[in-house]
Structures are given as C-alpha cells and as structure tokens.
Short mmCIF file of C-alpha atoms and ligand atoms in Angstrom, two decimals:
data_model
loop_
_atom_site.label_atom_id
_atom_site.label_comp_id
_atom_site.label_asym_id
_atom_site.label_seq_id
_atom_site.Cartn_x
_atom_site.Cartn_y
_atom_site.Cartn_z
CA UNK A 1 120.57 102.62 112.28
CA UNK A 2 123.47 101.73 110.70
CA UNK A 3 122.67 97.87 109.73
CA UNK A 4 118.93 97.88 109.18
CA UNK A 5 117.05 94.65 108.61
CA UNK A 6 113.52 96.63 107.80
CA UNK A 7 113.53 99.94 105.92
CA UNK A 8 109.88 101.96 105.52
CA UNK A 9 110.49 104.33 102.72
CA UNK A 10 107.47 106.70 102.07
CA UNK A 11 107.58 107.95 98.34
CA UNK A 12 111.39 107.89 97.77
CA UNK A 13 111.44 108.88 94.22
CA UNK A 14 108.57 110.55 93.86
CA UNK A 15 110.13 113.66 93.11
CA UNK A 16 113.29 112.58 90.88
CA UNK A 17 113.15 112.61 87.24
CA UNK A 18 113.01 108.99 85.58
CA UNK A 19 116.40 108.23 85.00
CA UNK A 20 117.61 109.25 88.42
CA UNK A 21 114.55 107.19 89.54
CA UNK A 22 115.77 104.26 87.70
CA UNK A 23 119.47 104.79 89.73
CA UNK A 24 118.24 104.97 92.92
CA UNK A 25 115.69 102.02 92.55
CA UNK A 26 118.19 99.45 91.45
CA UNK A 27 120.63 100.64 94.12
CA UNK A 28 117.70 99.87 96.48
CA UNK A 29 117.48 96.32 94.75
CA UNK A 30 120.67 95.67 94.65
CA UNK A 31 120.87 96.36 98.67
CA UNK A 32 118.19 94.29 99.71
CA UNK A 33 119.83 91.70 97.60
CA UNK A 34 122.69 91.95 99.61
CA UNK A 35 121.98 92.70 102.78
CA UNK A 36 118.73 90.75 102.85
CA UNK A 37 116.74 93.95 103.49
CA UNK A 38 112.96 94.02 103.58
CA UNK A 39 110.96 97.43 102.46
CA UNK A 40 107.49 99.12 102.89
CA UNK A 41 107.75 100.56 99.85
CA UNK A 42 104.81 103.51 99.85
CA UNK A 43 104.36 105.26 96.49
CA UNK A 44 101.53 106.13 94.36
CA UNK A 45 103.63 105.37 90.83
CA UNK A 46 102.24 102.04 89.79
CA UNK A 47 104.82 101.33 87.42
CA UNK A 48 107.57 101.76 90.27
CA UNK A 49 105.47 99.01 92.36
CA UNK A 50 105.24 97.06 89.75
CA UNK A 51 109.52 96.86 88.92
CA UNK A 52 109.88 96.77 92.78
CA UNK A 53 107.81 94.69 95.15
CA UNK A 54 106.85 91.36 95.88
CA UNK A 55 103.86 91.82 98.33
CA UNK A 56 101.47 94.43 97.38
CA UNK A 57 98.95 96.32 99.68
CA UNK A 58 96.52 98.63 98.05
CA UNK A 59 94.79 101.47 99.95
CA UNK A 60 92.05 104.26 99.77
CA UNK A 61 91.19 106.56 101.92
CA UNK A 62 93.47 104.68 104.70
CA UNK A 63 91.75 101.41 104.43
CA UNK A 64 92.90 98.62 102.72
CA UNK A 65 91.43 96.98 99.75
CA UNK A 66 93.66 94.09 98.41
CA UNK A 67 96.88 92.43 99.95
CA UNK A 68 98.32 89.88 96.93
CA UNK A 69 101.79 88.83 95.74
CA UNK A 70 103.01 91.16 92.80
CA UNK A 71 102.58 88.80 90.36
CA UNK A 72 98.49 88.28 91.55
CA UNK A 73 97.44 91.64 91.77
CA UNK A 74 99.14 92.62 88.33
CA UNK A 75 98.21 89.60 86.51
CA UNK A 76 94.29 89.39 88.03
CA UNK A 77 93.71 92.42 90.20
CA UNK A 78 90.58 92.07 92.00
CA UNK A 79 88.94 94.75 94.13
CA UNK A 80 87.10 97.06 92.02
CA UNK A 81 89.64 100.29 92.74
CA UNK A 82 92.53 97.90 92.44
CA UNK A 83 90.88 97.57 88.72
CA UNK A 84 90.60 100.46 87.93
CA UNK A 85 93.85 101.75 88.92
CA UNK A 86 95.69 99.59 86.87
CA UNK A 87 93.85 100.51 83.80
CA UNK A 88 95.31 104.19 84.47
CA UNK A 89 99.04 102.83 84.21
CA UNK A 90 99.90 104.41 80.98
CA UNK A 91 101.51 101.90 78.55
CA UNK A 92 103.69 102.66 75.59
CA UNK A 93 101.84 101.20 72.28
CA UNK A 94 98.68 100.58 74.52
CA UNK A 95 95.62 102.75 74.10
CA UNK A 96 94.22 102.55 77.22
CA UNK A 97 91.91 99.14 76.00
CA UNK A 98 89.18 98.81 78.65
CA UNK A 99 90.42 102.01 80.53
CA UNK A 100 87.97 102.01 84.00
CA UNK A 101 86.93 105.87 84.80
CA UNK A 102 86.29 106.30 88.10
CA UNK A 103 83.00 108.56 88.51
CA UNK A 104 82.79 111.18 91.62
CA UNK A 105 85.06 113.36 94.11
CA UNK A 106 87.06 111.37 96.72
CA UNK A 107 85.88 111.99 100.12
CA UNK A 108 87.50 113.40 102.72
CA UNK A 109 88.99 111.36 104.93
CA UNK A 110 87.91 113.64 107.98
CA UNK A 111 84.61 112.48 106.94
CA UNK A 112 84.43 108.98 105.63
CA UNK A 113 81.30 107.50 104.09
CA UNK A 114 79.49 104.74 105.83
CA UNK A 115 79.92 100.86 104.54
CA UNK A 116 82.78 100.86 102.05
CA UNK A 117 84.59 103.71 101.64
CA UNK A 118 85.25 103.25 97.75
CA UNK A 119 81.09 102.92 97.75
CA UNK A 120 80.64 106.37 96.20
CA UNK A 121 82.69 105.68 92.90
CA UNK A 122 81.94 102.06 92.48
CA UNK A 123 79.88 100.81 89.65
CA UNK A 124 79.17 97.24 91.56
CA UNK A 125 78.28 98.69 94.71
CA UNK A 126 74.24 98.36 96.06
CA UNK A 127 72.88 98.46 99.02
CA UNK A 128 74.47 96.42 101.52
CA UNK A 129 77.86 98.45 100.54
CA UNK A 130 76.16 101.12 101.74
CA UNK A 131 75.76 100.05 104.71
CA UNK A 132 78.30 97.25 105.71
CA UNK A 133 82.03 97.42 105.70
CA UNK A 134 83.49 94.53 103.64
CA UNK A 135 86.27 92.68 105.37
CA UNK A 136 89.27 91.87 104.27
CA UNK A 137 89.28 87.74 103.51
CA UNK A 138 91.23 85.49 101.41
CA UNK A 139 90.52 83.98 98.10
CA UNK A 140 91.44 80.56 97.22
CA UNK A 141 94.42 82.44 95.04
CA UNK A 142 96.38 83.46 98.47
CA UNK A 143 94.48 87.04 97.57
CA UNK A 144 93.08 88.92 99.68
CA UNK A 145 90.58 91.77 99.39
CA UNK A 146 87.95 93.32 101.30
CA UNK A 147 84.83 93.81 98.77
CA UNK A 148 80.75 92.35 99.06
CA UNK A 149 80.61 92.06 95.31
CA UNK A 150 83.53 89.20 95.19
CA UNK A 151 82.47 87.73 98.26
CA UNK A 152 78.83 87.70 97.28
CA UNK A 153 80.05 86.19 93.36
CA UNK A 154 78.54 89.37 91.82
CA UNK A 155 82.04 90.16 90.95
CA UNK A 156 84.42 87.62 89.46
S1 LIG B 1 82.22 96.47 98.75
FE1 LIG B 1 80.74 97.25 97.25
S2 LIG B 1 81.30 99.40 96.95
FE2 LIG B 1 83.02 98.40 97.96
S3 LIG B 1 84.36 97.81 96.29
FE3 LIG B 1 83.05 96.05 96.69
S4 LIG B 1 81.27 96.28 95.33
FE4 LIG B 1 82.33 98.24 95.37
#
C-alpha cells in the first residue's frame, strides 16, 4: 500500500478545474519518474492521455478497439472510432479541419449489437461487420486494432 509498483487510477482529475489538473498530473509524472511507477491511467479527456501515457488502449462499449504506443495512435490513429475521436479534441487556432461526426445513439451495453459493436455509427462498416466480431491483430506498425475494414484493406 504504502510502496506501490502499479497504480490503476480511474478518472483522477476528471472533476478538478485545469490548473489544479495540471498540479496533480505532473506530481503523478514526477512520481513515476521516481519511483519507477507504472499507471492504468482511465479517463475520457483526450488531451490528458495525450500529456500522460505511453501505451494507449482505446475502448467502446467495454471492448477494445486499438492498443498503440502514444506516439502511434496520435500521430496515425487507426480504428475508425479511434478517428473520430481525435478529431473531437478541441485545438486552440484549429477549426476542427476534417472533424469526423459520429451518426446514431450509443447502445446500451446491457444490450450489445451483434458483429462489431461500433457497427451502428460506422461509415465503413457492411455486411460482414454485421455479423462478425473483428479481432484484435497487429499491424506491421506494432498497432494493434480490432476492425474488418483495415484488415480487409478497405480502410488504410
Ligand atoms: S469492423 Fe466494421 S463496423 Fe467495426 S470499426 Fe471496422 S469497419 Fe467499422
């Protein structure tokens, strides 16, 4: 308890105001830099992923989609939510260029759609996503991500 290697922390400053966000993020970098700590780091802010991690693992509706380094899924996300999400981090000087909008409701998760769960509110998806669940499998980058469109080259 006291001397933790592994820390999960689930939305830690979800609910502070930005600069006390900024405090209490670098003192959580500055402990893992000296104690060598490792975090699951669960948050919905983008931009807070983004300043924080090194390993990302994007999620909907409690599956995962993509599992790349930081750097990767910033620089050349590839599932289709992953895209889209990151068109939705608002940017200072940045007008939303090429800004994805998802269409539809997301399901509930009591109730989850057959084949791919992001199937409803994807503009690549066809028939076999209907049907199939994509598994997760690595690119050639070290990326990996669970979608029929990339693995089928519809998607690049
Ligand atoms: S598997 Fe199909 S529905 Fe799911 S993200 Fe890929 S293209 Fe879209």
């Amino acid at each position: 308890m006291v001397d933790p290697e592994f820390i999960v922390a689930d939305e830690p400053v979800s609910a502070l105001d930005v600069s006390i966000q900024a405090q209490i993020l670098n003192l959580l970098m500055d402990a893992r830099e000296k104690r060598g700590l490792t975090y699951m780091f669960i948050t919905h802010d983008l931009s807070v992923v983004e300043h924080i991690s090194t390993r990302v693992a994007v999620m909907y509706l409690g599956t995962l989609c993509e599992l790349a380094s930081a750097a990767d899924l910033f620089g050349s996300p590839q599932h289709p939510y992953t895209r889209a999400l990151l068109t939705a981090i608002p940017k200072l000087g940045r007008d939303k260029p090429g800004h994805i909008s998802l269409k539809g409701e997301v399901p509930t998760p009591v109730n989850l759609p057959e084949g791919c769960v992001f199937h409803g509110r994807c503009i690549h998806a066809d028939k076999r996503c209907k049907q199939e669940i994509p598994i997760l499998t690595r690119l050639a980058t070290g990326t990996n991500v669970a979608c029929h469109a990339i693995e089928e080259g519809r998607l690049k």
